[in-house]
């Protein structure tokens, strides 16, 4: 059987007892056996902060800014509630995503398959890096399938949004994704303002540095895995762009690396998880660090997540904010053109935070 050409969902639903070799992580990357979510219970463990943003009410702004600043500095991630995105829409985006993977016939899914000669963030697929990068780094594959509204599937800017290239199944898929895109853009803009203010910067400072959002939405499906202690649903990495907004289903599996250990993020059905990405770390001159995270698998239940990435244009040059540097606090990161950063990420592979760490001036 040619496992390389099969989607992970097909492998899982085919009833295999052992994971094919290309999905087996090296020993140092494997999650502990206790991290199989069919047996783990970390309900009493320290977890990502939950912040009520009160509908971004101006009367609560100072309090919310303080909480967000603390979460950014300590975690690089936090949940928000009362964010203004309708609960029905959160349920709908999860619903259409799950229906695409579970109910759409394989022959129809494959109409949107990734180009095997390009990074697999162009449609439906299972692989992420460029083929030459996989050959050079012996990259282990993630135990997941996904549909990524990226490159030819951009959700923003509107000039590059082309719903005709998105799945037609279920029938409301395109409408839901477009609506979700618009709502999440508004939330991301408001959050950048709060993060700027939490650092004592003008409200528009970080958004001005990022420029017009290049947004893409990744719907990831993590099938049940017969050997979860050997695999990862998504390898350890920090996101490339500015800010990521993520929702997951009730199963859970996302982990954030903090204080030299992996902490499983408790699923929160109608909260949005905010994840700081690498360009945010550069702009804040390391005062706020991007969150290193991964996804683990389990042996009994498939999992779905929806990540909405907000990135600069590839022509934008990113550097530490002038207001956060001085003679006593010089820039810690070299300026980088975002397109070059993306190319490096896809060529070298993520491997934790090595791409952002490579920009440290004293590295």
Coordinates of C-alpha atoms in Angstrom, one line a residue:
X1 CA 0.0 0.0 0.0
X2 CA 1.4 3.5 -0.9
X3 CA 0.9 5.2 2.4
X4 CA 2.6 8.3 1.1
X5 CA -0.3 9.0 -1.3
X6 CA -3.1 8.3 1.2
X7 CA -4.8 10.9 3.4
X8 CA -4.4 10.4 7.1
X9 CA -8.2 10.1 7.4
X10 CA -8.2 7.2 5.0
X11 CA -5.4 5.5 7.0
X12 CA -7.3 5.9 10.3
X13 CA -10.7 4.8 9.0
X14 CA -9.0 1.9 7.2
X15 CA -8.3 0.3 10.6
X16 CA -4.5 0.2 10.5
X17 CA -3.0 -1.1 13.7
X18 CA 0.4 0.5 13.3
X19 CA 1.4 4.0 12.2
X20 CA 3.4 4.1 8.9
X21 CA 7.0 4.9 9.4
X22 CA 6.8 8.4 7.9
X23 CA 4.5 9.5 10.7
X24 CA 6.7 8.3 13.6
X25 CA 8.3 11.1 15.4
X26 CA 11.9 10.8 16.7
X27 CA 12.0 9.8 20.4
X28 CA 12.8 13.3 21.6
X29 CA 9.7 14.8 19.9
X30 CA 7.2 12.1 21.0
X31 CA 4.6 13.0 23.6
X32 CA 4.6 11.0 26.8
X33 CA 2.2 8.1 26.7
X34 CA 0.1 9.8 29.4
X35 CA -0.7 12.5 26.9
X36 CA -3.1 10.2 25.1
X37 CA -6.2 12.3 25.6
X38 CA -8.3 9.1 26.1
X39 CA -6.7 8.7 29.6
X40 CA -5.2 12.1 30.5
X41 CA -7.0 14.4 33.0
X42 CA -5.2 17.7 33.5
X43 CA -8.2 19.7 34.7
X44 CA -6.3 20.9 37.8
X45 CA -3.2 22.0 35.8
X46 CA -2.2 25.6 35.2
X47 CA -3.8 26.7 31.9
X48 CA -4.0 29.4 29.4
X49 CA -5.6 32.6 30.8
X50 CA -9.2 33.3 30.1
X51 CA -9.9 37.0 29.6
X52 CA -13.4 38.6 29.3
X53 CA -13.0 41.5 26.9
X54 CA -16.5 42.8 27.6
X55 CA -17.3 43.2 23.9
X56 CA -14.3 45.5 23.7
X57 CA -16.2 48.0 25.9
X58 CA -14.1 51.2 26.3
X59 CA -15.1 51.5 30.0
X60 CA -13.3 48.1 30.7
X61 CA -10.3 48.9 28.4
X62 CA -7.7 49.6 31.1
X63 CA -8.5 46.4 33.0
X64 CA -8.5 44.3 29.8
X65 CA -5.2 45.8 28.6
X66 CA -3.5 44.9 31.9
X67 CA -4.8 41.3 31.7
X68 CA -3.8 40.9 28.0
X69 CA -0.3 42.4 28.7
X70 CA 0.2 39.9 31.5
X71 CA -1.0 37.0 29.3
X72 CA 1.2 38.0 26.4
X73 CA 4.3 38.3 28.6
X74 CA 3.7 35.0 30.5
X75 CA 2.1 32.8 27.9
X76 CA 2.1 34.3 24.4
X77 CA -1.5 33.1 24.3
X78 CA -4.9 33.6 26.0
X79 CA -8.5 32.8 25.5
X80 CA -11.0 35.6 25.1
X81 CA -14.8 35.6 25.8
X82 CA -17.5 38.2 25.0
X83 CA -15.6 38.9 21.8
X84 CA -18.6 39.7 19.7
X85 CA -18.4 36.8 17.2
X86 CA -21.8 35.0 17.2
X87 CA -21.7 31.6 18.9
X88 CA -23.8 30.3 16.0
X89 CA -21.1 31.3 13.6
X90 CA -18.4 29.5 15.7
X91 CA -20.5 26.4 15.6
X92 CA -21.2 26.8 11.8
X93 CA -17.5 27.0 10.9
X94 CA -16.7 23.9 12.9
X95 CA -19.8 22.2 11.4
X96 CA -19.0 22.9 7.7
X97 CA -15.4 21.9 8.3
X98 CA -16.3 18.6 9.9
X99 CA -18.9 18.0 7.1
X100 CA -16.2 18.5 4.4
X101 CA -13.9 15.9 6.0
X102 CA -16.6 13.4 7.1
X103 CA -19.4 13.7 4.5
X104 CA -17.8 15.0 1.3
X105 CA -17.0 12.1 -1.1
X106 CA -13.2 11.5 -1.5
X107 CA -13.4 12.2 -5.3
X108 CA -14.9 15.6 -4.6
X109 CA -12.3 16.4 -1.9
X110 CA -9.5 15.6 -4.3
X111 CA -10.7 18.3 -6.7
X112 CA -9.2 20.7 -4.1
X113 CA -6.0 18.7 -3.5
X114 CA -2.7 20.4 -2.9
X115 CA -0.1 20.7 -5.7
X116 CA 2.5 18.1 -4.7
X117 CA 5.2 20.4 -6.0
X118 CA 4.2 23.3 -3.8
X119 CA 4.0 23.9 -0.1
X120 CA 0.8 22.1 0.9
X121 CA -0.9 25.2 2.2
X122 CA -2.8 25.4 -1.1
X123 CA -5.9 23.4 -0.6
X124 CA -6.8 19.9 0.8
X125 CA -3.8 17.9 1.9
X126 CA -1.6 16.3 4.6
X127 CA 1.8 17.8 3.9
X128 CA 3.1 21.2 4.8
X129 CA 6.7 21.8 3.7
X130 CA 8.3 22.1 0.3
X131 CA 9.3 18.7 -1.2
X132 CA 13.0 19.7 -1.3
X133 CA 12.8 20.6 2.4
X134 CA 11.3 17.2 3.3
X135 CA 14.0 15.5 1.4
X136 CA 16.8 17.5 3.0
X137 CA 15.4 17.4 6.6
X138 CA 13.8 13.9 6.6
X139 CA 10.7 15.6 7.9
X140 CA 8.2 13.4 9.7
X141 CA 4.6 13.9 8.5
X142 CA 1.9 15.3 10.8
X143 CA -1.0 13.1 11.6
X144 CA -3.6 15.4 10.2
X145 CA -5.5 16.4 7.0
X146 CA -6.4 20.0 6.4
X147 CA -8.0 22.5 4.0
X148 CA -6.2 25.8 3.9
X149 CA -7.7 29.0 2.4
X150 CA -4.3 30.3 1.5
X151 CA -2.4 31.6 -1.6
X152 CA -5.2 31.0 -4.2
X153 CA -7.6 30.5 -1.3
X154 CA -6.9 33.8 0.6
X155 CA -9.8 35.0 2.7
X156 CA -8.2 38.5 2.9
X157 CA -7.6 40.9 1.4
X158 CA -10.8 40.9 -0.5
X159 CA -9.0 41.4 -3.8
X160 CA -7.7 37.9 -3.5
X161 CA -10.7 36.2 -2.0
X162 CA -12.2 33.8 -4.6
X163 CA -14.9 31.6 -3.0
X164 CA -15.2 29.7 -6.3
X165 CA -12.0 27.9 -5.4
X166 CA -13.3 26.8 -2.0
X167 CA -15.2 23.6 -1.4
X168 CA -18.8 23.5 -2.6
X169 CA -19.7 20.9 0.1
X170 CA -21.7 21.4 2.3
X171 CA -23.8 23.9 0.4
X172 CA -23.2 26.8 2.9
X173 CA -19.5 26.2 3.2
X174 CA -18.4 29.3 1.2
X175 CA -20.9 31.6 2.8
X176 CA -19.9 30.5 6.3
X177 CA -16.1 30.9 5.7
X178 CA -16.6 34.4 4.2
X179 CA -18.7 35.5 7.1
X180 CA -16.3 34.0 9.6
X181 CA -13.3 35.7 7.8
X182 CA -14.9 39.1 8.1
X183 CA -15.8 38.7 11.8
X184 CA -12.3 37.4 12.8
X185 CA -10.6 40.3 11.0
X186 CA -12.5 42.8 13.2
X187 CA -11.5 40.9 16.4
X188 CA -7.8 40.7 15.3
X189 CA -7.8 44.5 14.7
X190 CA -9.2 45.2 18.1
X191 CA -6.8 42.9 19.8
X192 CA -3.8 44.5 18.1
X193 CA -5.0 47.8 19.5
X194 CA -5.2 46.4 23.0
X195 CA -1.8 44.7 22.7
X196 CA -0.3 48.0 21.6
X197 CA -1.8 49.9 24.5
X198 CA -0.7 47.2 27.0
X199 CA 2.9 48.2 26.0
X200 CA 2.2 51.9 26.3
X201 CA 2.2 52.3 22.5
X202 CA -0.3 54.2 20.4
X203 CA -3.4 52.1 19.7
X204 CA -2.5 51.8 16.0
X205 CA 1.2 51.1 16.4
X206 CA 1.3 47.3 15.9
X207 CA -1.4 47.3 13.2
X208 CA 0.5 50.0 11.3
X209 CA 3.6 47.9 11.5
X210 CA 1.8 44.8 10.2
X211 CA -0.1 46.7 7.5
X212 CA -3.1 45.3 5.6
X213 CA -4.0 41.8 6.9
X214 CA -3.3 38.8 4.7
X215 CA -5.6 36.4 6.3
X216 CA -6.0 32.7 5.8
X217 CA -8.1 30.1 7.5
X218 CA -6.9 26.5 8.1
X219 CA -9.4 23.9 9.0
X220 CA -7.5 20.9 10.4
X221 CA -8.8 17.4 10.9
X222 CA -6.9 15.1 13.2
X223 CA -8.1 11.5 12.8
X224 CA -7.9 9.0 15.7
X225 CA -4.4 7.4 15.8
X226 CA -3.7 3.8 16.7
X227 CA -0.3 4.8 18.3
X228 CA -0.6 8.4 19.6
X229 CA 2.5 8.1 21.7
X230 CA 4.5 7.9 18.4
X231 CA 3.0 10.7 16.5
X232 CA 2.1 14.4 16.5
X233 CA -1.0 15.9 14.9
X234 CA 1.1 19.1 14.3
X235 CA 4.8 19.4 15.0
X236 CA 6.2 21.9 17.5
X237 CA 6.3 25.4 16.0
X238 CA 5.5 29.1 16.4
X239 CA 3.3 30.7 13.8
X240 CA 5.0 32.9 11.2
X241 CA 2.7 35.9 11.0
X242 CA 1.4 38.5 13.5
X243 CA -1.6 36.9 15.4
X244 CA -3.6 33.7 15.1
X245 CA -7.1 33.2 16.3
X246 CA -8.1 29.6 16.9
X247 CA -11.1 27.6 17.9
X248 CA -11.2 23.8 18.6
X249 CA -13.8 21.3 19.2
X250 CA -14.5 19.5 22.5
X251 CA -11.8 16.8 22.0
X252 CA -8.7 18.9 22.6
X253 CA -5.1 18.2 21.8
X254 CA -3.4 21.6 21.4
X255 CA -0.5 22.1 23.7
X256 CA 1.6 25.2 24.5
X257 CA 5.2 25.0 25.7
X258 CA 5.7 27.0 28.9
X259 CA 8.3 26.8 31.6
X260 CA 10.0 23.8 29.9
X261 CA 6.9 21.7 29.7
X262 CA 3.9 21.1 27.4
X263 CA 0.5 22.1 28.8
X264 CA -2.7 20.9 27.1
X265 CA -5.1 23.8 26.3
X266 CA -8.5 23.1 27.7
X267 CA -11.1 23.3 24.9
X268 CA -13.5 26.2 25.3
X269 CA -16.4 25.9 22.9
X270 CA -17.3 29.6 22.4
X271 CA -14.0 31.2 23.5
X272 CA -11.3 32.2 21.0
X273 CA -7.7 31.3 21.6
X274 CA -5.3 34.1 20.7
X275 CA -1.8 33.0 19.8
X276 CA 1.0 35.5 19.3
X277 CA 3.1 34.8 16.2
X278 CA 6.7 35.5 15.3
X279 CA 6.2 39.0 13.7
X280 CA 4.6 40.1 17.0
X281 CA 7.7 39.0 18.9
X282 CA 9.9 41.1 16.5
X283 CA 7.7 44.2 16.7
X284 CA 7.6 44.1 20.5
X285 CA 11.3 43.5 20.6
X286 CA 10.8 40.3 22.5
X287 CA 8.8 41.8 25.3
X288 CA 6.0 39.5 24.1
X289 CA 7.2 36.2 22.7
X290 CA 5.4 34.1 20.2
X291 CA 3.8 30.9 21.6
X292 CA 5.5 27.6 20.8
X293 CA 2.8 25.0 20.3
X294 CA 1.9 21.6 18.9
X295 CA -1.0 19.2 18.6
X296 CA -1.1 15.7 20.0
X297 CA -3.3 12.9 18.9
X298 CA -5.5 10.3 20.6
X299 CA -6.6 6.7 19.9
X300 CA -10.3 7.1 20.0
X301 CA -11.7 10.4 18.8
X302 CA -11.0 12.6 15.7
X303 CA -10.4 16.3 16.4
X304 CA -11.1 19.5 14.5
X305 CA -9.6 22.9 14.8
X306 CA -10.0 26.2 12.9
X307 CA -7.0 28.6 12.9
X308 CA -7.3 32.0 11.4
X309 CA -3.9 33.6 10.6
X310 CA -3.4 37.3 10.3
X311 CA -0.1 38.1 8.5
X312 CA 1.7 41.0 6.9
X313 CA 2.0 41.2 3.1
X314 CA 5.1 39.5 1.9
X315 CA 6.6 42.8 0.8
X316 CA 6.4 44.3 4.3
X317 CA 9.6 44.7 6.3
X318 CA 9.2 43.9 10.0
X319 CA 11.5 45.3 12.7
X320 CA 11.2 46.2 16.4
X321 CA 9.0 49.2 17.1
X322 CA 11.1 52.3 17.5
X323 CA 9.2 53.2 20.7
X324 CA 10.4 50.0 22.4
X325 CA 14.1 50.5 21.6
X326 CA 16.7 52.8 23.2
X327 CA 20.4 52.9 24.0
X328 CA 19.7 50.8 27.1
X329 CA 17.3 48.5 25.2
X330 CA 18.6 48.1 21.7
X331 CA 16.9 46.1 19.0
X332 CA 17.1 42.3 19.6
X333 CA 16.0 41.2 16.1
X334 CA 17.3 42.0 12.7
X335 CA 14.8 43.5 10.2
X336 CA 13.3 40.9 7.9
X337 CA 11.1 41.1 4.8
X338 CA 8.1 38.9 5.6
X339 CA 8.2 37.0 2.3
X340 CA 11.8 36.0 3.0
X341 CA 10.7 34.8 6.5
X342 CA 7.9 32.7 5.0
X343 CA 10.3 31.1 2.4
X344 CA 12.8 30.2 5.2
X345 CA 10.0 28.7 7.3
X346 CA 8.8 26.4 4.5
X347 CA 12.3 25.5 3.4
X348 CA 13.9 24.8 6.8
X349 CA 10.8 23.6 8.6
X350 CA 9.6 25.0 11.9
X351 CA 11.2 22.9 14.6
X352 CA 10.1 24.9 17.6
X353 CA 11.2 28.5 17.3
X354 CA 14.4 28.2 15.3
X355 CA 13.3 30.6 12.6
X356 CA 12.6 33.5 14.9
X357 CA 15.6 32.7 17.0
X358 CA 17.8 32.9 13.8
X359 CA 16.9 36.7 13.7
X360 CA 18.3 37.4 17.1
X361 CA 21.1 39.9 16.7
X362 CA 23.3 38.3 19.4
X363 CA 22.5 34.7 18.2

